[in-house]
XYZ file of C-alpha atoms in Angstrom:
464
model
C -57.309 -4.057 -172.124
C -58.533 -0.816 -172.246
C -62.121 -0.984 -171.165
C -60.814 -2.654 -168.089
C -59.965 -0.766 -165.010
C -57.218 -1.865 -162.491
C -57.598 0.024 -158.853
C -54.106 0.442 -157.606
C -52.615 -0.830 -154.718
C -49.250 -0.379 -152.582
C -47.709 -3.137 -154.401
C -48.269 -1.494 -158.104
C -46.708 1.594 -156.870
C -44.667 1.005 -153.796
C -42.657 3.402 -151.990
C -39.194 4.151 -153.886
C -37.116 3.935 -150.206
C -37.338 0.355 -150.113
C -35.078 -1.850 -150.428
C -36.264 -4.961 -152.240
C -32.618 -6.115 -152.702
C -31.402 -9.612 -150.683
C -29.010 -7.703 -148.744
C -29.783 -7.586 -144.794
C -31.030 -4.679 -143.343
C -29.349 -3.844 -140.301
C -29.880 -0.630 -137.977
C -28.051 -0.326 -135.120
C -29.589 -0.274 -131.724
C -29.517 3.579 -131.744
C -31.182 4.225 -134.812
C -33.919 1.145 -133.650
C -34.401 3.458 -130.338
C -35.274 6.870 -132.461
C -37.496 4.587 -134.519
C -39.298 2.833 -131.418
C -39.096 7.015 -130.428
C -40.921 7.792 -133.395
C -43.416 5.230 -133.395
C -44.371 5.648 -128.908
C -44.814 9.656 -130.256
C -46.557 10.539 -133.849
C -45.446 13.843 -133.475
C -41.692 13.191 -134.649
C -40.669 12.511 -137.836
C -41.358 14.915 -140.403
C -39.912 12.764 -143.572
C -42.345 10.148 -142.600
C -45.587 13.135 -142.807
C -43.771 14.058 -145.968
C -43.892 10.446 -147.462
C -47.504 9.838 -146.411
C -48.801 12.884 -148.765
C -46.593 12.290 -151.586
C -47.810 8.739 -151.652
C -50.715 9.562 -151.287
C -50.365 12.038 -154.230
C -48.388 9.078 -156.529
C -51.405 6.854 -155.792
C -54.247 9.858 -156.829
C -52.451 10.383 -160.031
C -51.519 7.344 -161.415
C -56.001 6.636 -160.646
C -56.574 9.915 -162.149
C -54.594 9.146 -165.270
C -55.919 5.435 -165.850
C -59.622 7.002 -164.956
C -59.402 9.456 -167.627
C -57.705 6.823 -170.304
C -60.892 4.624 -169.472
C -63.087 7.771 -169.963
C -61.927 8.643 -173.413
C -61.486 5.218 -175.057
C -64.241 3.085 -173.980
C -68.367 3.357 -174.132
C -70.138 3.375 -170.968
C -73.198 4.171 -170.009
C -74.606 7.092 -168.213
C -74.478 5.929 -164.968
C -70.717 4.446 -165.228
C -69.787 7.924 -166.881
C -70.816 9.803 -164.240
C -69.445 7.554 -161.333
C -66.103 7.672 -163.296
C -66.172 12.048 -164.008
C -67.308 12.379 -160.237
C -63.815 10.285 -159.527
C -61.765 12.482 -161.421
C -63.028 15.746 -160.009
C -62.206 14.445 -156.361
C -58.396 13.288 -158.060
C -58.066 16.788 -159.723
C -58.924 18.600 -156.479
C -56.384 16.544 -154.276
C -53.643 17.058 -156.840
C -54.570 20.605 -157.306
C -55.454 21.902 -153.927
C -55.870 19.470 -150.893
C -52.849 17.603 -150.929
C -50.385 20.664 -151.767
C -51.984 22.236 -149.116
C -51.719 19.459 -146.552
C -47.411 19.232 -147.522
C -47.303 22.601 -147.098
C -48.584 22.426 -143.334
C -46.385 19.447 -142.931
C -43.387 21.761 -143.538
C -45.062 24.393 -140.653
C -45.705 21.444 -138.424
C -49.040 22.230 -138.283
C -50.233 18.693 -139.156
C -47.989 16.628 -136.518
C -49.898 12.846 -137.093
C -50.978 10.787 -139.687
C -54.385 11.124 -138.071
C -54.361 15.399 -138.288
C -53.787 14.561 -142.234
C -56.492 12.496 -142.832
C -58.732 15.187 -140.199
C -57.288 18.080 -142.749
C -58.295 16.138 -145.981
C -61.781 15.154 -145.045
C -62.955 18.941 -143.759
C -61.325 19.929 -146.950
C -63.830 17.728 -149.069
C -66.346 20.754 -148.073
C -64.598 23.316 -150.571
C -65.581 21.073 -153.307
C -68.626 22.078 -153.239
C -67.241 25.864 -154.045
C -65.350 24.562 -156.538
C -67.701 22.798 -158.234
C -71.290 23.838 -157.227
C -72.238 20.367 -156.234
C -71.497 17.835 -153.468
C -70.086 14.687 -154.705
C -71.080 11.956 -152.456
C -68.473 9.349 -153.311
C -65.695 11.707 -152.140
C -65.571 10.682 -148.625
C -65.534 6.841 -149.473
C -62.601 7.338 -152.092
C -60.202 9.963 -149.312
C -60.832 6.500 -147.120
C -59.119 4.449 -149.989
C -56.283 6.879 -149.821
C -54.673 5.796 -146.636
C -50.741 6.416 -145.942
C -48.670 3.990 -147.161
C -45.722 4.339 -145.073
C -45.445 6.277 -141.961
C -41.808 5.492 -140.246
C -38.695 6.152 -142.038
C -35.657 3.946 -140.690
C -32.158 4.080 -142.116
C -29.793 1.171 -141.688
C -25.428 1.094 -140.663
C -24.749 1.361 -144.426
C -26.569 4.243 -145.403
C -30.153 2.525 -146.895
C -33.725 3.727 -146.607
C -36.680 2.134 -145.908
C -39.999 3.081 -144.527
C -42.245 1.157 -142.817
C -46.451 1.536 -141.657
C -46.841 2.386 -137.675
C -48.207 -1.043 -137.427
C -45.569 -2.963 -138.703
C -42.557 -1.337 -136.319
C -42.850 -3.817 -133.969
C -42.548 -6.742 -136.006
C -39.723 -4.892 -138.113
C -37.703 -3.527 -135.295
C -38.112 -6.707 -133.261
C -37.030 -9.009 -135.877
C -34.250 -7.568 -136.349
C -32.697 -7.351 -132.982
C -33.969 -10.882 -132.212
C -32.100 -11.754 -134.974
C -29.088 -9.488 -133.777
C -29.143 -11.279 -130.377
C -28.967 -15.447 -131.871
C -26.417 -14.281 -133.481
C -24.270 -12.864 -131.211
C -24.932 -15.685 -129.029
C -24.339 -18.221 -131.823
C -20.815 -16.986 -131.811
C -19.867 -17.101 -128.555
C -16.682 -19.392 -127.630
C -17.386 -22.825 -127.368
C -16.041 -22.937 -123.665
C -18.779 -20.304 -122.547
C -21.483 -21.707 -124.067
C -22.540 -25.010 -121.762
C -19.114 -25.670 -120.333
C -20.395 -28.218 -117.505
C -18.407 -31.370 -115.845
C -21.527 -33.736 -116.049
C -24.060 -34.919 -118.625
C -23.741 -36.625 -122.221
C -20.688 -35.210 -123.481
C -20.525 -33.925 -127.073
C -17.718 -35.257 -129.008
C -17.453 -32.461 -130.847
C -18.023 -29.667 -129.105
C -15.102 -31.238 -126.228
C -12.587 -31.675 -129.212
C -13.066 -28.216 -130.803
C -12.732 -26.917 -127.113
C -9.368 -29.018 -126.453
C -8.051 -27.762 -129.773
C -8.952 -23.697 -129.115
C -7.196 -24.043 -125.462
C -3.736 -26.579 -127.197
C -4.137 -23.776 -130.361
C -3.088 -27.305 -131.977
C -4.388 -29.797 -134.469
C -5.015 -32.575 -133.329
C -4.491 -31.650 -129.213
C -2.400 -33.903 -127.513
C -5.523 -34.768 -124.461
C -8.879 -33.339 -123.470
C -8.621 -32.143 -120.166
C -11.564 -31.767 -117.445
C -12.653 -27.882 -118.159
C -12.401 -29.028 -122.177
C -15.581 -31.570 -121.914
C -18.990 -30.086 -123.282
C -22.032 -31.706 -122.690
C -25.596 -31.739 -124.608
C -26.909 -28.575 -123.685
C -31.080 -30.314 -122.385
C -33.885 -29.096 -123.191
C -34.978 -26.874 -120.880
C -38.939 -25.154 -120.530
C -38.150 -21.306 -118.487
C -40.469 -18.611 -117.923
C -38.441 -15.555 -117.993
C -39.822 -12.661 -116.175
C -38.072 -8.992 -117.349
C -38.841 -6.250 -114.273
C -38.755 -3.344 -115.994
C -38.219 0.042 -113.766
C -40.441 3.310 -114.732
C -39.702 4.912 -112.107
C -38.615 9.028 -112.886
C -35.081 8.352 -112.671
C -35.385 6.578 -116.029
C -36.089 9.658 -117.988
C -32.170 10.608 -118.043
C -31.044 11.256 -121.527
C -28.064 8.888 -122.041
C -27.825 8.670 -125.862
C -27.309 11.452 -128.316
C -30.696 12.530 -129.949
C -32.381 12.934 -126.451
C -32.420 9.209 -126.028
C -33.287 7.999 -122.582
C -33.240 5.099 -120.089
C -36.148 4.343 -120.868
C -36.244 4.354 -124.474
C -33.098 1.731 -123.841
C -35.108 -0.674 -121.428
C -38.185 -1.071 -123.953
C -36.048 -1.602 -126.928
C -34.616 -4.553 -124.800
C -37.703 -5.781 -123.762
C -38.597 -5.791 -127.546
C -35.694 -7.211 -128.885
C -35.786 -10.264 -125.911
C -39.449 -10.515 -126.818
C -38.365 -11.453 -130.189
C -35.259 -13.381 -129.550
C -37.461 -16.001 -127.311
C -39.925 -16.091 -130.162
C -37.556 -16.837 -132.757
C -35.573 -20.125 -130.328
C -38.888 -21.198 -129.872
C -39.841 -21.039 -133.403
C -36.740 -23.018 -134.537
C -37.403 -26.079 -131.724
C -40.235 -26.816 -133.693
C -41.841 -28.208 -131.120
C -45.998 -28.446 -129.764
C -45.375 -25.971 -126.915
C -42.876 -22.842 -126.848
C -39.951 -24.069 -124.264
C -39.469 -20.412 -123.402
C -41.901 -17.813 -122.210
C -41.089 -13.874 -121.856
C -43.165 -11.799 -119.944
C -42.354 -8.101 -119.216
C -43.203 -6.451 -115.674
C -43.135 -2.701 -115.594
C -42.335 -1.236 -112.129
C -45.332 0.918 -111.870
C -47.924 2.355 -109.774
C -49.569 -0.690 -110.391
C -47.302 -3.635 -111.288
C -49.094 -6.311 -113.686
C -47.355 -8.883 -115.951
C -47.467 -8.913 -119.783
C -47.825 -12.227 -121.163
C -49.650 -11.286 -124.584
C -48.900 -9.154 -127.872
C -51.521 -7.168 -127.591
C -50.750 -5.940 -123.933
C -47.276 -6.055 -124.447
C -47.996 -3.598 -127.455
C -49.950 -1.285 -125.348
C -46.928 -1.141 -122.508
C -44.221 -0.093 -125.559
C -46.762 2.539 -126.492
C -47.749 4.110 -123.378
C -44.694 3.471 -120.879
C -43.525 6.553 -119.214
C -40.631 7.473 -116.677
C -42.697 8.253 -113.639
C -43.379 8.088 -109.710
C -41.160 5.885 -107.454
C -39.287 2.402 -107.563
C -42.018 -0.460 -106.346
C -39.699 -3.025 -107.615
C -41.410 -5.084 -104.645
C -44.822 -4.531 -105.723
C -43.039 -5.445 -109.335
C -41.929 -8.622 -107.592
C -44.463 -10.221 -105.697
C -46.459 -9.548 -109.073
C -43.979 -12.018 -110.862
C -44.598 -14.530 -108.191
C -48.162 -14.462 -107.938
C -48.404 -14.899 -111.728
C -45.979 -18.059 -111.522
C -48.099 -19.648 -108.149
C -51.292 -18.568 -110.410
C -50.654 -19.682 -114.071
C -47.725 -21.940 -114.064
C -48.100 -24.108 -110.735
C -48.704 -27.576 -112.433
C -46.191 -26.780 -115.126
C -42.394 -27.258 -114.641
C -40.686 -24.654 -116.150
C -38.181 -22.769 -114.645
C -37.827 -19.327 -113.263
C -35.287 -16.816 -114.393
C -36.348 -12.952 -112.712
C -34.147 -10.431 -114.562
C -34.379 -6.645 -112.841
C -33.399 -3.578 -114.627
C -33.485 -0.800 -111.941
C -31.244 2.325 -111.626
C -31.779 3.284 -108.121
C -33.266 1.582 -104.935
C -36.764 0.470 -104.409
C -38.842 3.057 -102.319
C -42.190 1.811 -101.533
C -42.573 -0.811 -99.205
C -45.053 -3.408 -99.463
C -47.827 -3.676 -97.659
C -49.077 -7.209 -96.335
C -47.550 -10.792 -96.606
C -44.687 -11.797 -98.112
C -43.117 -15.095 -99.082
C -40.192 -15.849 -96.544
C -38.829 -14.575 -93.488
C -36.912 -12.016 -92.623
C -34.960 -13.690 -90.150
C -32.940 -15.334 -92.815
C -31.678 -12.717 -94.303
C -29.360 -10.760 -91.829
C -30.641 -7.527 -93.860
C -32.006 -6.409 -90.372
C -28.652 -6.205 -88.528
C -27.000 -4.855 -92.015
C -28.877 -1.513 -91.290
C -28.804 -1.549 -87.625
C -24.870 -2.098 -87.703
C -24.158 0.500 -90.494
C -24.028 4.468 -90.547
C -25.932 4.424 -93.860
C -27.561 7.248 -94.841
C -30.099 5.313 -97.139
C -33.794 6.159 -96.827
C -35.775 4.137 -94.001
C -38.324 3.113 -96.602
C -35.754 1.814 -98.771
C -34.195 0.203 -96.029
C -37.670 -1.125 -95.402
C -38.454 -2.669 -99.182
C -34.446 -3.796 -99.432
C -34.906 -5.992 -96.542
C -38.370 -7.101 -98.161
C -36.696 -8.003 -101.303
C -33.998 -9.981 -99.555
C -36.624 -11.718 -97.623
C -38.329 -12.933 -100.872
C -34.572 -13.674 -102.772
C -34.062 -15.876 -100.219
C -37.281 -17.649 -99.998
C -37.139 -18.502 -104.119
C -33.465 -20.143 -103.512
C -34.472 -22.310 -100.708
C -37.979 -23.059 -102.698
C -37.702 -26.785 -103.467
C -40.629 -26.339 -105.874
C -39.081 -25.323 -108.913
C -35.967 -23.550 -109.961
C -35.821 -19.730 -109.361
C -32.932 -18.330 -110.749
C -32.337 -14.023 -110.115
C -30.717 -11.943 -112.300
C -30.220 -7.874 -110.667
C -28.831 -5.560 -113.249
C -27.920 -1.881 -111.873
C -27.506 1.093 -114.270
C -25.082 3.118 -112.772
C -21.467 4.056 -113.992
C -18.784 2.383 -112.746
C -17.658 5.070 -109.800
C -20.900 3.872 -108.226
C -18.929 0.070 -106.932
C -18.419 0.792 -103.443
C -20.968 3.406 -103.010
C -23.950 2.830 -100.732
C -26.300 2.230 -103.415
C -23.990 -0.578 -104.689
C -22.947 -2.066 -100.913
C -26.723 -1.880 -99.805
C -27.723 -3.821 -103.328
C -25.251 -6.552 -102.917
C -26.314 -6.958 -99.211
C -29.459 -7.703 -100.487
C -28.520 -10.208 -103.037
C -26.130 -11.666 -100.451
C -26.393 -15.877 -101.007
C -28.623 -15.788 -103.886
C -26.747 -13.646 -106.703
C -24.503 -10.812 -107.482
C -25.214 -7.435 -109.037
C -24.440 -6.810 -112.815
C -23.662 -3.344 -112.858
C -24.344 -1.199 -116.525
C -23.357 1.720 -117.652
C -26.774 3.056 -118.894
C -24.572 4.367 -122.327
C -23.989 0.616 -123.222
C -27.441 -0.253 -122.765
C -27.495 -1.375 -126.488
C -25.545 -4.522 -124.933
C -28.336 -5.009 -122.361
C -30.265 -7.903 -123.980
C -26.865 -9.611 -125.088
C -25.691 -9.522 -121.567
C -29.201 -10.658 -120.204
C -29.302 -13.509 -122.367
C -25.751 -14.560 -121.394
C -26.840 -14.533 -117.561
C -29.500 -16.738 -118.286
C -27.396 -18.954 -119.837
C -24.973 -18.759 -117.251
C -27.417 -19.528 -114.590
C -28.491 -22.010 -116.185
C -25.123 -24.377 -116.057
C-alpha cells in the first residue's frame, strides 16, 4: 500500500556476494588464516571498507526512494511531512556528498576501520548545516540506523564470495573447520579408529576390518588385530598450551602468515570440533571440554567464549617460553574445578623452541624420578642453564601425572621444527624430557593446516 512505509533491513537488500545456494562453502585453512588475519587487525581488508559504504549507500537509496514515493502520493500532516522531508535531506546529502567522500578515503586508506567510517560520517553531519541553513536533529539517530552490513570478505576453494559482519567470523570460520576436522576423522580406516584387543566387540566394524586386510568378500577368518570394539563413552578435559612466545612470529605461509596465526586458527577450529561431538551426543552434560592456555607472561586458562574471544583477538608473539608457568596453570585449574569430576586429562603443547623461564616455588613430583639431572650433568650440551632448569621441571611434573592414580593424564608434545631438527639438541633434550611418559610429534610449521587433524588423532590414539 502506498501510504504505508516499510524501513529496510539487511534481509530486503542483502549483500549481492552471498551465496544463498545449498552448495557448501569451503575455504581452505589458508584463506581461514587471512580471514582470522583480517578480523585480529581492522586495518586489512580494503574490499571489506569498500562493501561497508556501498551498502551503506544501497540501503540510503532504496529509503530515500520509498520516502519520497510516500511523500508525493499520500496526505500527511504537518508534523509527519516534515519528519519525512528532514529524512530525505539527510539521504540526499549521504548519496551526494558524505558517502562518496568516505569511498574515496577508503581508496587513500585514510579510513582503515569500520569505526574511522562511522567517526568520518558523524563529524560530517556538521556541513549540513552549510548546506542547508538549519540543523536537523534526527540526523544523528538515522547515520546510527546505517550500520555496515558486512565487514569481512572470505572467498572459498572454488572461486565464491561471501562476506560476513566482524562478529560473526568466529562462528563462520569455526564452523567450518570443525566441520572440516569430523570429517576427516569420520574417514579414517576402520583399523585406526579404536583398534583395541578387549571390550564389546562390534560385529561390524571387526568384519569390515577382516575384509579391508583379506581385500576379499566374505574373508576366510577374523584374526586378533581385525576385532573392533565399542568405542565407550568417555568425559576428557582437553587442555591446548598454546606458545606466544617471539619465536612464533615467523612468517611460514605466503601472505605474511605466521606461527601464530596457524596456532589460533587451530585452537579455533578444535574449539569448534569439541562443540560440534558434543552437540551430536545429545546428552545433559558436554563429554568433552576444550580449554586453551596461552604461554604468556601470565599463563591463565580459557574455559569460556567470551575469554576465549578476547585471547583470538589480542594474542601476540612475544617475550619468552613459560611453558611451565603454562603448565602448572593447567593443573591447578584441573585440582581446582574438576577434582570431584572424572574426566580425563589430555595436555596437548604446541611449542617451537624450549621453555626458558623456570618456575619459581613447588611443583608436583620429584625430580629424582626423572634422571633429567644426570642427562645434563653427563652431556656436553650447549643448551641454556635456565632451560636446562625448566626442562628438568617439566619432566618432574610429566612424570608425576603418569604415576597419578587419580585420574588419567594423558600428554601430547608437538614441536614445530623442520625435519633436519631430529637429532639436534633441541630435539634430543625434548625427548629426554618426555622420556617414559610420551614421544615428541615433530611439525613442520608449513603443514600447520594439518595441526588440529593430527591433534585430534593423538587424542584418539592415547586414548586406546
Amino acid at each position: 500500500m502506498s501510504d504505508k512505509i516499510h524501513w529496510l533491513t539487511r534481509a530486503h537488500y542483502p549483500d549481492p556476494l552471498v551465496d544463498y545456494s545449498s552448495t557448501e562453502f569451503i575455504i581452505e585453512f589458508q584463506e581461514a588464516a587471512q580471514v582470522l588475519q583480517q578480523w585480529r587487525n581492522p586495518h586489512l581488508g580494503r574490499s571489506s571498507r569498500e562493501g561497508t559504504v556501498m551498502s551503506m549507500a544501497a540501503t540510503a537509496r532504496a529509503a530515500y526512494a520509498m520516502i519520497q514515493d510516500k511523500l508525493l502520493t499520500t496526505e500527511l500532516d504537518a508534523d509527519e511531512e516534515k519528519l519525512l522531508v528532514d529524512k530525505v535531506k539527510v539521504y540526499k546529502f549521504m548519496l551526494d556528498r558524505t558517502l562518496p567522500e568516505a569511498l574515496e578515503l577508503v581508496n587513500l586508506d585514510q579510513l582503515l576501520t569500520a569505526e574511522d567510517i562511522q567517526e568520518f560520517i558523524k563529524k560530517h553531519l556538521e556541513l549540513m548545516g552549510q548546506e542547508y541553513g538549519e540543523h536537523i536533529s534526527i540526523a544523528q539517530s538515522m547515520m546510527n540506523q546505517l550500520e555496515s552490513i558486512s565487514d569481512i570478505e572470505i572467498t572459498d576453494e572454488f572461486g565464491r564470495k561471501r562476506r560476513i559482519s566482524r562478529s560473526d567470523v568466529l562462528d563462520v570460520i569455526g564452523s567450518v573447520l570443525g566441520n572440516m576436522l569430523v570429517r576427516q576423522l569420520s574417514m579414517w580406516p576402520v583399523d585406526d579408529i579404536i583398534s583395541r584387543p578387549r571390550g564389546r566387540i562390534h560385529l561390524k566394524k571387526t568384519y569390515k576390518s577382516a575384509i579391508m586386510r583379506e581385500g576379499k568378500i566374505p574373508p576366510k577368518q577374523i584374526m586378533t588385530e581385525d576385532l573392533q570394539v565399542v568405542d565407550k563413552d568417555r568425559l576428557a578435559l582437553v587442555y591446548f598450551i598454546v606458545d606466544l612466545s617471539q619465536s612464533m612470529s615467523k612468517a611460514v605461509f605466503k601472505e605474511g602468515l605466521t606461527r601464530l596465526d596457524g596456532a589460533l586458527l587451530t585452537s579455533l577450529g578444535l574449539y569448534y570440533y569439541f562443540k560440534l561431538v558434543n552437540r551430536r551426543k545429545r546428552r545433559d552434560f558436554d563429554s568433552f571440554k576444550m580449554h586453551v592456555v596461552p604461554v604468556s607472561k601470565e599463563p591463565y586458562v580459557i574455559a569460556d567464549n567470551r575469554k576465549f574471544e578476547d585471547f583470538l583477538l589480542g594474542a601476540e608473539a612475544k617475550g619468552k617460553t613459560r611453558l611451565v608457568h603454562a603448565s602448572y596453570a593447567a593443573f591447578r585449574h584441573v585440582q581446582e574445578h574438576y577434582q570431584n569430576v572424572n574426566y580425563d586429562v589430555q595436555i596437548v603443547y604446541l611449542t617451537d623452541g624450549r621453555p626458558n623461564v623456570p618456575f619459581e616455588g613447588a611443583l608436583p613430583g620429584s625430580t629424582l624420578n626423572t634422571g633429567m639431572e644426570e642427562y645434563f650433568k653427563n652431556s656436553e650440551t650447549k643448551t641454556p642453564k635456565e632451560a636446562q632448569r625448566c626442562m628438568v621441571q617439566l619432566s618432574q611434573m610429566f612424570n608425576y601425572l603418569k604415576r597419578n592414580k587419580s585420574r588419567n593424564w594423558k600428554i601430547s608434545y608437538f614441536l614445530m621444527a623442520s625435519k633436519r631438527f631430529m637429532g639436534s639438541t633441541l630435539w634430543n633434550d625434548t625427548k629426554e624430557m618426555l622420556g617414559g611418559v610420551t614421544q615428541p610429534i615433530l611439525i613442520d610449521p608449513t603443514e600447520v593446516d594439518s595441526l588440529g587433524r593430527r591433534i585430534l588423532q593423538e587424542t584418539i590414539r592415547n586414548e586406546d
